[in-house]
Coordinates of C-alpha atoms and ligand atoms in Angstrom, one line a residue:
M20 CA -50.5 105.9 45.8
I21 CA -49.7 105.7 42.0
I22 CA -51.8 103.2 39.8
G23 CA -50.1 102.7 36.4
T24 CA -52.0 101.8 33.2
A25 CA -50.8 98.7 30.8
G26 CA -52.1 97.1 27.8
H27 CA -52.0 96.7 24.2
I28 CA -51.8 99.7 21.7
D29 CA -55.6 101.0 20.8
H30 CA -57.2 99.2 23.6
G31 CA -58.5 102.0 25.6
K32 CA -56.2 103.0 28.2
T33 CA -56.2 106.8 27.5
T34 CA -59.9 106.8 27.1
L35 CA -60.6 104.9 30.3
V36 CA -58.3 107.3 32.5
Q37 CA -60.4 110.0 31.0
A38 CA -63.4 108.4 31.8
L39 CA -62.3 107.9 35.4
T40 CA -60.6 111.4 35.9
G41 CA -62.2 113.8 33.4
V42 CA -58.5 114.3 32.3
D43 CA -57.2 113.7 28.8
T44 CA -53.8 112.9 29.0
D45 CA -53.0 112.7 25.3
R46 CA -51.8 116.2 25.2
L47 CA -49.3 116.4 22.1
P48 CA -50.2 117.4 18.5
E49 CA -48.8 114.1 17.3
E50 CA -50.9 112.0 19.8
K51 CA -53.8 113.7 18.8
K52 CA -52.8 113.4 15.2
R53 CA -51.8 109.4 15.2
G54 CA -54.5 108.6 17.8
I55 CA -52.2 106.9 20.1
T56 CA -50.2 107.9 23.2
I57 CA -46.4 108.4 22.6
E58 CA -45.6 110.2 26.2
L59 CA -46.4 109.4 29.8
G60 CA -49.8 111.0 31.0
F61 CA -50.9 111.8 34.3
A62 CA -54.1 112.6 36.2
P63 CA -55.4 112.5 39.8
L64 CA -57.9 110.2 40.2
V65 CA -60.1 110.2 43.6
L66 CA -60.7 106.8 45.2
P67 CA -63.7 106.3 47.6
G68 CA -62.0 105.6 51.0
I69 CA -58.5 106.4 49.7
G70 CA -58.1 109.7 48.7
T71 CA -56.3 111.1 45.6
A72 CA -54.2 108.8 43.8
G73 CA -51.8 109.6 41.0
V74 CA -52.8 107.7 37.6
V75 CA -49.8 107.2 35.2
D76 CA -50.8 106.8 31.6
V77 CA -48.4 104.8 29.4
P78 CA -48.3 104.1 25.7
G79 CA -49.4 100.6 24.2
H80 CA -47.4 101.1 20.8
E81 CA -44.6 98.2 20.7
A82 CA -42.1 101.0 20.0
F83 CA -42.6 103.0 23.2
V84 CA -42.2 100.2 25.6
R85 CA -39.2 101.9 26.9
T86 CA -41.7 105.0 27.8
M87 CA -44.1 102.6 29.3
L88 CA -41.4 101.2 31.8
A89 CA -40.4 104.8 32.9
G90 CA -43.9 104.8 33.8
A91 CA -44.7 101.5 35.3
T92 CA -41.7 101.6 37.4
G93 CA -42.6 102.5 41.0
V94 CA -46.2 102.2 40.9
D95 CA -48.3 100.6 43.5
L96 CA -51.0 99.1 41.7
A97 CA -51.5 98.2 37.9
L98 CA -54.4 98.8 35.7
L99 CA -54.4 96.7 33.0
V100 CA -56.4 97.4 30.2
V101 CA -57.7 94.9 27.9
A102 CA -60.2 95.6 25.1
A103 CA -62.9 92.9 25.2
D104 CA -63.3 92.8 21.3
E105 CA -59.6 91.9 20.9
G106 CA -58.4 90.0 24.1
M107 CA -55.2 89.3 24.9
M108 CA -52.5 90.7 22.5
P109 CA -48.8 90.9 22.4
Q110 CA -48.2 93.9 24.2
T111 CA -50.7 92.9 26.8
R112 CA -48.5 90.0 27.5
E113 CA -45.5 91.9 27.5
H114 CA -46.6 94.6 29.4
L115 CA -47.9 91.9 32.0
A116 CA -44.5 90.5 32.0
I117 CA -42.9 93.9 32.9
L118 CA -45.3 94.2 35.8
S119 CA -44.2 90.9 36.9
L120 CA -40.6 91.7 36.5
L121 CA -41.1 94.7 38.6
A122 CA -43.2 92.9 41.1
V123 CA -45.9 95.6 41.0
R124 CA -47.7 94.7 44.4
G125 CA -51.3 94.5 43.0
G126 CA -54.0 95.5 40.6
V127 CA -57.2 95.3 38.5
V128 CA -57.7 94.3 35.2
A129 CA -60.4 96.4 33.1
L130 CA -61.7 94.5 30.4
T131 CA -63.1 97.6 28.4
K132 CA -65.0 98.3 25.2
T133 CA -67.6 95.9 26.6
D134 CA -70.2 97.7 24.7
L135 CA -68.7 96.3 21.4
V136 CA -69.1 92.4 22.2
D137 CA -72.0 90.1 23.6
D138 CA -72.2 88.1 27.0
E139 CA -70.8 84.9 25.5
W140 CA -67.8 86.2 23.9
L141 CA -67.2 88.5 27.0
A142 CA -67.1 85.3 29.0
L143 CA -64.6 83.7 26.9
V144 CA -62.3 86.6 26.7
T145 CA -62.5 87.1 30.7
E146 CA -61.3 83.2 30.9
D147 CA -58.5 83.9 28.5
V148 CA -57.3 86.9 30.4
R149 CA -57.7 85.2 33.6
N150 CA -55.5 82.1 32.3
A151 CA -52.8 84.8 31.1
L152 CA -52.6 86.2 34.6
A153 CA -51.6 83.2 36.1
G154 CA -48.4 83.3 37.7
S155 CA -48.3 87.4 37.5
P156 CA -49.1 89.7 40.4
L157 CA -52.5 90.0 39.0
T158 CA -53.1 85.9 39.4
D159 CA -56.0 86.8 41.6
A160 CA -56.9 90.6 40.3
P161 CA -60.2 91.3 39.9
I162 CA -61.4 91.5 36.3
V163 CA -63.8 94.3 35.9
P164 CA -66.1 94.8 32.6
V165 CA -66.4 98.4 31.8
S166 CA -67.0 100.5 29.0
A167 CA -65.6 104.0 28.5
T168 CA -68.2 105.0 25.8
T169 CA -71.2 104.0 28.2
G170 CA -69.6 104.6 31.3
A171 CA -70.6 100.9 32.4
G172 CA -68.7 99.2 35.2
L173 CA -66.7 102.6 36.0
D174 CA -67.9 102.6 39.6
A175 CA -67.1 99.0 40.1
L176 CA -63.7 99.8 38.6
R177 CA -63.3 102.4 41.2
A178 CA -64.4 100.4 44.0
A179 CA -62.0 97.3 42.8
L180 CA -59.0 100.2 42.8
A181 CA -59.9 101.4 46.3
A182 CA -60.0 98.0 47.8
A183 CA -56.6 97.0 46.1
A184 CA -55.3 100.2 47.5
S185 CA -56.5 99.4 50.9
R186 CA -54.6 96.1 50.9
L187 CA -51.3 97.9 50.3
S188 CA -48.8 98.9 53.5
A189 CA -47.9 102.2 53.8
R190 CA -44.3 103.4 52.4
D191 CA -42.1 104.1 55.3
P192 CA -41.7 108.2 55.4
N193 CA -38.5 107.8 57.1
D194 CA -36.5 105.7 54.6
L195 CA -34.0 107.3 52.3
F196 CA -35.4 109.9 49.8
R197 CA -35.5 108.9 46.1
M198 CA -37.2 110.0 43.0
P199 CA -36.7 109.1 39.5
V200 CA -37.1 111.6 37.3
D201 CA -39.9 111.1 34.5
R202 CA -40.2 114.4 32.9
S203 CA -38.2 117.7 33.1
F204 CA -39.3 121.4 31.6
T205 CA -38.5 124.8 32.4
I206 CA -41.7 126.9 33.4
K207 CA -41.4 130.5 32.6
G208 CA -40.9 132.4 36.0
T209 CA -40.1 129.0 38.0
G210 CA -37.5 127.7 36.1
T211 CA -36.6 124.1 36.1
V212 CA -39.2 121.6 37.1
V213 CA -39.0 118.1 37.3
T214 CA -41.8 115.3 38.0
G215 CA -41.5 111.8 39.5
T216 CA -43.3 109.5 41.9
V217 CA -41.6 109.5 45.2
W218 CA -40.3 105.7 45.6
S219 CA -39.1 106.2 49.3
G220 CA -38.7 108.6 52.0
S221 CA -39.7 112.2 52.0
L222 CA -38.5 115.6 51.2
P223 CA -38.9 118.9 52.9
A224 CA -38.9 121.9 50.7
D225 CA -36.0 123.7 50.8
A226 CA -34.2 120.9 51.0
T227 CA -30.7 120.2 49.4
V228 CA -30.5 117.5 47.0
R229 CA -28.3 115.4 44.7
I230 CA -28.9 114.9 41.3
M231 CA -27.5 111.4 40.4
P232 CA -26.1 109.6 38.7
G233 CA -23.7 112.6 38.3
G234 CA -24.0 113.8 42.0
R235 CA -24.7 117.5 41.3
V236 CA -26.0 119.3 44.3
A237 CA -28.9 121.7 44.2
R238 CA -31.8 123.1 46.1
V239 CA -35.7 122.5 45.9
R240 CA -37.5 125.7 45.8
G241 CA -40.8 124.3 45.9
I242 CA -43.0 120.9 45.7
Q243 CA -46.3 120.6 44.2
S244 CA -48.5 117.3 44.5
H245 CA -51.5 117.3 41.9
G246 CA -51.1 120.8 41.1
A247 CA -51.4 122.2 44.5
A248 CA -48.2 123.4 46.6
T249 CA -47.3 121.3 49.5
T250 CA -44.4 121.4 52.1
V251 CA -43.2 117.7 51.7
A252 CA -43.0 115.0 49.1
A253 CA -44.2 112.1 50.9
P254 CA -43.3 108.6 49.8
G255 CA -45.6 107.1 47.1
A256 CA -47.0 110.5 45.8
R257 CA -46.7 112.3 42.2
V258 CA -44.7 115.6 42.9
A259 CA -43.0 118.0 40.9
L260 CA -40.0 119.9 42.4
S261 CA -38.9 123.2 41.4
I262 CA -35.2 123.0 41.4
A263 CA -32.8 126.1 41.6
G264 CA -29.6 126.5 40.0
V265 CA -29.9 123.8 37.2
E266 CA -31.2 123.5 33.6
R267 CA -33.7 121.0 32.4
D268 CA -30.9 119.3 30.4
D269 CA -28.9 118.8 33.9
L270 CA -31.9 116.2 34.7
P271 CA -33.3 114.7 32.2
R272 CA -35.5 111.5 32.5
G273 CA -33.7 109.0 34.0
S274 CA -32.0 111.1 36.6
W275 CA -32.8 110.6 40.4
I276 CA -33.5 113.0 43.0
I277 CA -32.0 112.0 46.2
T278 CA -30.6 113.3 49.4
D279 CA -28.5 111.0 51.1
P280 CA -24.7 112.1 50.7
D281 CA -23.0 108.9 50.8
W282 CA -25.3 107.0 48.1
P283 CA -22.9 105.8 45.4
A284 CA -23.7 105.2 41.5
S285 CA -23.1 101.8 40.7
K286 CA -20.9 100.6 37.6
I287 CA -21.1 97.1 38.7
L288 CA -23.6 95.5 40.8
R289 CA -24.7 91.9 41.7
A290 CA -28.5 90.8 40.7
D291 CA -30.6 87.8 41.0
V292 CA -31.4 87.7 37.0
A293 CA -34.4 85.4 35.4
L294 CA -35.2 85.2 31.6
L295 CA -38.8 85.3 30.6
E296 CA -40.2 81.9 29.1
D297 CA -39.8 82.6 25.6
A298 CA -36.3 84.3 25.8
A299 CA -33.3 82.7 24.1
P300 CA -30.4 82.1 26.6
L301 CA -28.3 85.0 27.6
G302 CA -24.6 84.8 27.6
P303 CA -22.0 87.2 28.8
R304 CA -21.2 89.0 25.6
T305 CA -24.6 89.7 24.7
R306 CA -25.3 93.6 25.2
V307 CA -28.7 94.1 26.7
R308 CA -30.4 97.4 27.8
F309 CA -31.0 97.7 31.6
H310 CA -34.0 99.4 32.7
L311 CA -34.1 100.7 36.4
G312 CA -36.6 103.5 37.5
T313 CA -36.8 105.8 34.4
Q314 CA -32.9 105.1 33.6
D315 CA -31.9 102.8 31.1
V316 CA -28.3 101.9 30.0
G317 CA -26.4 99.2 28.0
A318 CA -25.4 96.4 30.2
R319 CA -23.8 92.6 30.0
I320 CA -25.2 89.8 32.3
V321 CA -22.2 87.5 33.6
A322 CA -24.3 84.9 35.4
A323 CA -22.3 82.2 37.6
G324 CA -21.9 79.0 35.8
G325 CA -22.5 79.8 32.2
P326 CA -25.1 81.4 30.1
L327 CA -28.7 82.2 31.7
A328 CA -31.5 80.1 30.3
P329 CA -35.3 80.7 30.9
G330 CA -37.0 79.0 33.9
T331 CA -34.2 79.7 37.0
I332 CA -33.3 82.6 39.0
R333 CA -29.4 83.2 38.9
G334 CA -26.9 85.3 40.6
A335 CA -24.9 87.2 38.1
R336 CA -22.9 90.4 38.0
V337 CA -24.3 93.2 35.9
L338 CA -21.6 95.4 34.0
L339 CA -23.2 98.7 33.0
D340 CA -22.2 101.0 30.4
E341 CA -22.8 104.2 32.6
P342 CA -23.3 104.6 36.3
V343 CA -26.9 103.7 37.5
L344 CA -28.5 104.8 40.7
A345 CA -29.4 101.4 42.5
R346 CA -30.2 100.1 45.8
A347 CA -30.5 96.3 46.8
G348 CA -34.0 95.5 46.4
D349 CA -34.6 97.3 43.2
R350 CA -36.5 95.6 40.4
F351 CA -34.9 95.9 36.8
V352 CA -35.9 94.9 33.5
L353 CA -33.9 93.7 30.9
R354 CA -34.4 94.2 27.2
L355 CA -33.0 93.4 23.6
P356 CA -32.3 96.5 21.6
S357 CA -32.9 95.0 18.1
P358 CA -35.4 93.6 17.5
A359 CA -36.6 95.1 21.0
A360 CA -38.0 92.7 23.1
T361 CA -38.4 92.4 26.7
I362 CA -36.2 89.4 27.9
G363 CA -36.2 89.2 31.6
G364 CA -35.2 91.2 34.5
G365 CA -34.3 90.6 38.2
V366 CA -33.4 92.1 41.7
V367 CA -30.5 94.0 42.7
S368 CA -28.7 92.0 45.6
D369 CA -25.8 94.1 46.0
P370 CA -25.3 97.6 44.3
S371 CA -21.9 98.4 45.6
P372 CA -19.9 95.4 45.9
G373 CA -16.5 95.8 47.7
V374 CA -14.2 94.3 45.1
A375 CA -13.5 95.4 41.3
R376 CA -14.6 91.9 39.8
P377 CA -17.3 90.7 42.4
R378 CA -18.2 86.8 42.0
P379 CA -22.1 86.7 41.7
W380 CA -23.8 85.6 44.9
P381 CA -26.2 82.8 45.2
A382 CA -29.7 84.0 44.0
N383 CA -32.4 84.7 46.8
L384 CA -30.2 85.5 49.7
G385 CA -31.9 86.9 52.7
V386 CA -30.7 90.5 54.2
A387 CA -28.7 88.7 57.2
E388 CA -27.1 86.5 54.4
R389 CA -26.3 89.3 52.3
L390 CA -24.7 91.2 55.1
Q391 CA -22.5 88.3 55.9
A392 CA -21.4 88.0 52.5
A393 CA -20.5 91.6 52.4
L394 CA -18.7 91.4 55.5
A395 CA -16.8 88.3 54.3
E396 CA -15.9 90.3 51.4
G397 CA -15.1 93.5 53.3
A398 CA -12.4 91.4 55.4
G399 CA -10.2 93.2 57.4
Q400 CA -11.6 96.8 56.0
G401 CA -15.2 95.6 57.1
V402 CA -18.2 97.3 55.5
Q403 CA -18.9 101.2 56.1
S404 CA -22.0 101.1 58.4
R405 CA -23.6 104.0 56.5
S406 CA -23.5 102.3 53.4
L407 CA -25.8 99.7 54.9
A408 CA -29.3 101.1 54.2
V409 CA -28.3 101.5 50.2
R410 CA -26.4 98.2 50.4
L411 CA -28.8 96.2 51.8
G412 CA -32.0 98.0 50.7
V413 CA -33.3 98.5 54.5
A414 CA -34.5 101.6 56.0
P415 CA -31.3 103.6 58.0
A416 CA -33.2 103.0 61.2
A417 CA -33.5 99.3 60.7
T418 CA -29.6 98.7 60.0
G419 CA -29.0 98.9 63.8
A420 CA -31.2 96.0 64.5
L421 CA -29.7 93.7 61.8
L422 CA -26.7 93.7 64.6
G423 CA -28.8 93.0 67.3
A424 CA -30.3 90.3 65.2
G425 CA -27.3 88.2 65.7
A426 CA -25.0 89.3 62.7
A427 CA -21.7 88.2 63.8
A428 CA -19.9 91.5 63.5
V429 CA -18.7 94.4 65.4
A430 CA -19.0 98.1 64.9
T431 CA -15.7 100.0 64.9
P432 CA -15.0 103.4 66.4
D433 CA -14.5 104.6 62.8
G434 CA -17.9 103.5 61.3
R435 CA -17.3 100.2 60.1
L436 CA -19.0 96.8 60.8
V437 CA -16.2 94.2 60.7
A438 CA -17.0 90.3 60.9
L439 CA -16.1 88.8 64.2
T440 CA -14.2 86.0 62.5
V441 CA -12.1 88.7 61.1
I442 CA -11.3 90.3 64.5
D443 CA -10.5 87.0 65.9
E444 CA -8.2 86.3 63.0
A445 CA -6.7 89.3 63.2
A446 CA -6.2 88.9 67.2
S447 CA -4.4 85.6 66.5
R448 CA -2.1 86.6 64.0
A449 CA -1.3 89.8 66.0
R450 CA -0.1 87.3 68.6
S451 CA 1.9 85.3 66.5
L452 CA 3.6 88.3 65.1
V453 CA 4.5 89.5 68.5
A454 CA 5.7 86.5 69.8
A455 CA 7.9 85.9 66.6
H456 CA 9.2 89.3 67.1
H457 CA 10.2 88.4 70.7
R458 CA 12.0 85.4 69.5
Q459 CA 13.7 87.2 66.5
F460 CA 14.7 90.3 68.6
P461 CA 14.8 89.2 72.2
L462 CA 16.6 92.7 73.2
D463 CA 13.9 94.6 71.5
P464 CA 11.0 95.9 73.8
G465 CA 8.2 94.6 71.5
L466 CA 6.9 94.7 68.2
P467 CA 6.2 98.6 67.1
L468 CA 2.3 99.2 66.3
A469 CA 3.3 100.8 63.0
A470 CA 4.9 97.2 61.8
L471 CA 2.0 95.3 63.1
R472 CA -0.5 97.2 61.5
G473 CA 1.3 96.9 58.1
A474 CA 2.0 93.4 58.7
L475 CA -2.0 92.4 59.4
G476 CA -3.1 94.5 56.4
V477 CA -6.4 95.6 58.1
A478 CA -8.1 98.9 58.9
G479 CA -6.4 100.6 61.8
S480 CA -9.5 100.3 63.8
V481 CA -9.8 96.6 63.4
V482 CA -6.1 96.4 64.6
E483 CA -7.3 98.3 67.7
L484 CA -9.9 96.2 68.3
A485 CA -8.0 92.9 67.9
L486 CA -5.3 94.1 70.1
G487 CA -7.9 95.0 72.7
R488 CA -9.1 91.4 72.8
L489 CA -5.9 90.3 73.1
A490 CA -5.3 92.7 76.1
S491 CA -8.7 91.8 77.7
S492 CA -7.9 88.0 77.5
G493 CA -4.5 88.8 79.2
A494 CA -2.4 87.7 76.3
V495 CA -0.8 90.8 74.5
E496 CA -0.2 94.4 75.9
V497 CA 0.5 97.6 74.5
A498 CA 3.4 99.7 76.0
G499 CA 3.9 103.0 74.2
A500 CA 4.0 102.1 70.6
T501 CA 4.8 98.6 70.8
A502 CA 3.2 95.2 71.4
R503 CA 4.2 92.6 73.7
L504 CA 3.3 89.5 75.1
T505 CA 1.9 90.3 78.6
G506 CA 4.6 90.5 81.2
W507 CA 7.4 90.1 78.7
A508 CA 10.6 92.0 79.0
P509 CA 13.7 91.8 76.8
A510 CA 16.6 90.3 78.7
L511 CA 20.5 89.5 78.0
V512 CA 20.7 85.7 77.5
G513 CA 23.6 83.6 76.1
A514 CA 25.9 85.4 73.7
E515 CA 24.2 88.7 74.1
Q516 CA 24.8 88.6 77.8
A517 CA 28.8 87.8 76.9
I518 CA 28.8 90.8 74.5
A519 CA 27.3 93.1 77.3
T520 CA 29.8 92.2 79.7
A521 CA 32.6 92.9 77.3
V522 CA 31.1 96.1 76.2
E523 CA 30.5 97.4 79.4
A524 CA 34.4 96.2 80.4
R525 CA 35.7 98.1 77.5
L526 CA 33.3 101.2 77.7
L527 CA 34.7 101.3 81.6
A528 CA 38.0 101.1 80.6
G529 CA 37.4 103.9 78.1
G530 CA 36.4 106.2 80.8
R531 CA 35.6 109.5 79.3
E532 CA 37.2 108.5 76.1
P533 CA 35.3 105.2 75.0
P534 CA 35.7 103.3 72.1
S535 CA 33.5 103.7 69.2
V536 CA 31.0 101.0 68.0
P537 CA 33.5 99.9 65.0
E538 CA 36.3 99.9 67.4
L539 CA 34.3 97.8 70.0
A540 CA 32.9 95.4 67.3
A541 CA 36.7 95.1 66.0
A542 CA 37.6 94.2 69.6
I543 CA 34.9 91.7 70.4
G544 CA 34.5 90.5 67.3
A545 CA 30.7 90.7 67.0
D546 CA 28.3 93.5 66.4
P547 CA 27.5 95.1 69.6
R548 CA 24.7 97.5 68.5
P549 CA 21.6 95.3 69.4
V550 CA 23.0 95.0 72.7
L551 CA 24.1 98.8 72.9
R552 CA 20.4 99.9 72.0
F553 CA 19.3 97.5 74.7
L554 CA 21.5 98.9 77.1
E555 CA 20.6 102.3 76.1
R556 CA 16.9 101.7 76.7
Q557 CA 17.7 100.3 80.1
G558 CA 19.7 103.6 80.8
A559 CA 23.0 101.8 81.4
V560 CA 24.7 103.6 78.5
V561 CA 24.1 107.0 76.5
A562 CA 24.7 107.5 72.7
V563 CA 26.8 110.9 72.8
E564 CA 27.3 110.7 69.1
E565 CA 26.5 108.5 66.2
D566 CA 28.4 105.1 66.8
R567 CA 29.8 106.4 70.3
Y568 CA 28.3 105.2 73.5
Y569 CA 29.4 106.2 76.9
L570 CA 28.5 104.3 80.2
A571 CA 25.9 106.7 81.9
T572 CA 27.8 106.7 85.0
E573 CA 31.0 108.0 83.5
L574 CA 28.7 110.5 81.0
A575 CA 27.1 111.8 84.3
A576 CA 30.3 112.7 86.0
L577 CA 31.8 114.4 83.0
V578 CA 28.6 116.5 82.7
D579 CA 28.8 117.3 86.5
T580 CA 32.7 118.3 86.0
L581 CA 31.8 120.4 83.2
R582 CA 28.7 122.4 85.1
A583 CA 30.9 122.8 88.1
G584 CA 33.6 124.3 86.1
M585 CA 31.6 127.1 84.3
L586 CA 30.5 130.1 85.8
A587 CA 27.2 131.5 84.8
D588 CA 27.0 134.4 82.2
R589 CA 30.5 133.6 80.9
V590 CA 31.6 132.7 77.5
Y591 CA 34.1 129.7 77.2
S592 CA 36.1 128.8 74.5
P593 CA 36.7 125.5 73.3
A594 CA 40.3 125.6 74.5
Q595 CA 39.1 126.7 77.8
L596 CA 36.5 123.8 77.9
R597 CA 39.3 121.4 76.9
D598 CA 41.3 122.3 79.7
L599 CA 38.4 121.9 82.0
T600 CA 37.3 118.3 80.9
G601 CA 40.3 116.8 79.8
L602 CA 39.3 115.7 76.8
S603 CA 41.1 115.7 73.4
R604 CA 39.6 117.6 70.4
K605 CA 38.0 114.5 68.7
Y606 CA 35.9 113.7 72.1
L607 CA 35.3 117.1 73.2
I608 CA 33.3 118.6 70.2
P609 CA 30.8 115.7 70.0
F610 CA 30.5 116.0 73.9
L611 CA 29.8 119.6 73.8
E612 CA 27.3 119.3 71.1
Y613 CA 25.5 116.6 73.0
C614 CA 25.4 118.8 76.1
D615 CA 23.9 121.6 73.7
R616 CA 21.1 119.5 72.8
Q617 CA 20.7 118.3 76.6
G618 CA 20.4 122.0 77.6
V619 CA 23.4 121.9 79.9
T620 CA 25.3 124.5 77.6
A621 CA 24.4 127.0 74.8
R622 CA 26.3 128.1 71.9
R623 CA 27.6 131.6 71.6
E624 CA 29.6 133.2 68.7
S625 CA 32.8 132.9 70.5
G626 CA 32.3 129.8 72.8
R627 CA 29.7 128.4 75.0
I628 CA 27.8 129.3 78.2
R629 CA 26.2 127.3 81.0
A630 CA 22.8 127.0 80.2
G631 CA 19.8 126.4 82.6
T632 CA 20.1 126.7 86.3
Ligands
GTP28 N1 -66.6 101.5 21.8 C1 -65.8 101.9 22.6 N2 -64.6 102.5 22.2 C2 -63.7 102.8 22.8 C3 -63.6 102.3 24.4 N3 -62.7 102.9 25.0 C4 -61.7 103.4 23.8 N4 -62.4 103.1 23.0 C5 -61.8 103.9 21.6 O1 -60.5 102.9 21.3 C6 -59.5 103.9 20.6 C7 -58.2 103.6 21.4 O2 -58.4 104.3 22.7 P1 -57.4 104.9 23.4 O3 -57.9 105.2 24.5 O4 -56.5 105.8 22.5 O5 -56.5 103.6 23.4 P2 -54.9 103.6 24.2 O6 -54.8 102.2 24.9 O7 -54.8 104.6 25.0 O8 -53.9 103.6 22.8 P3 -52.3 103.9 23.2 O9 -52.3 104.7 24.6 O10 -52.1 104.5 22.0 O11 -51.7 102.3 23.5 C8 -60.1 105.5 20.6 O12 -60.8 105.3 19.2 C9 -61.3 105.0 21.2 O13 -62.4 106.1 21.2 C10 -64.9 101.8 24.8 O14 -65.0 101.8 25.9 N5 -65.8 101.7 23.8
MG29 MG1 -53.3 106.0 25.2

């Protein structure tokens, strides 16, 4: 449970945190000297009935909004501090806007320094604050009058925080582990230590982690929470991790600690974006700062249908100057660098689009709609199933249920999710391709699978699924490495039949010395090759050398003659074998090489022997 302070400079945030927890979080000499908070402060707060919550104290100075953002990101509850003597001030409003953009889940307003004002003034300020809260996540938040100086109202404030905390739903400990780093330092004897709030999932001690966005792998040596060693970093906890094998500069604020091996960093993402009421329209060329977690990078926002204007949420493509670790559902804040101002923010709808120039999606899509859109974009390659938890922002265990809940998709054996329509379409195209192949090559046994895969342009596993469907519907069957219409067999018809008759007649007439393919072609006035290949598959002819076919019966008789005439273990010279077969030299050598390949004969230095039995 993390509570984050918010509010204008000098309104008493740090003093109030000290009054509640006993911890002075302003430790830096410069903070002491200037009397302001510069860096994030952390203190444990015991809440009745809840346990120990972590308080993150942020600076109110307008120059440190970036630090405030790093502190406010991932908090469960906001503690908005307003000094009763000054009331609503610019950073009160800016911090409130940031809490809204981050969609903080609840909070309490502390109207502090009440010892400095009278009741009438207090009533006016309270009304002012209530009006300012309208439309924010703190709309109905209790406004508790307190004084850090006198201690008045502190118990009521604790009770209000405890009540707000009790209304929060617990975070899923089985979700993907993720922690943005807010501080990193070196402790003598311990090494590199990072602190942060666990956004999701759990981390056991000794875990292997990835430091994002760079992806470096490291090992966790120890975990502490609120100063005590613990065996697991639980979701929503403030923790310190000591990490082996890295320097503090390897994981500065803005780094992320994760465990998922496949979670990619994003350079381009899809998001729903909205501008604050008082922001100027934002075009695609304006450079903004994109704050997500404790990370902030330069970015440009390309919204669908022209520049963004306040008042509507729009789908956009976010182009990031540097990689960011994002997940669907993540909230982010947009600021202008100079003059520094918070101008808007949004929610990541797709952290890893499947194409280089993703078109923005409509705003406010649900999980099922985003899955359908991703499947449509993935087309014949589908979407990797293991990417869904990040890409859709659901716990890994819940991704299976998406399919059960009617997503019209199929899981492939190689871990993809493919839209049913894609498989249907691949199946119908495969069927047409096979039929067209039969028409074009009636002597061919079918369309080679490799050619089919190439022509369909979809993942191999999608081709398998499509063929599986065609097979079960009885439309297409796979035989060996080819696909054919079920029951289809190559046959000689028309002109091919005439060629076959002429070819067989001439091969028969040639006997042991049949004409070559070019000779056949010249004799019959047509290309005999397709017919010869067909007859070869039928077993009627055999290619003894390139461009020379024998009738199978003729060849078998010739081989028998050779085998019968050769004694075992005796070497025959070519001249002897010529006499034995009656073949001229031109035919003899290719025939003997054929017999070598077939294992009928084997070569020796001075001739050939009979091989085999
Ligand atoms: N009278 C009175 N003074 C207070 C109270 N709370 C804080 N102060 C004074 O207000 C001044 C600012 O208090 P801080 O707690 O430093 O204010 P802050 O909001 O943390 O300021 P930043 O972190 O710089 O934004 C200090 O001089 C405090 O002593 C209070 O309840 N009553
Ligand atoms: Mg302070």
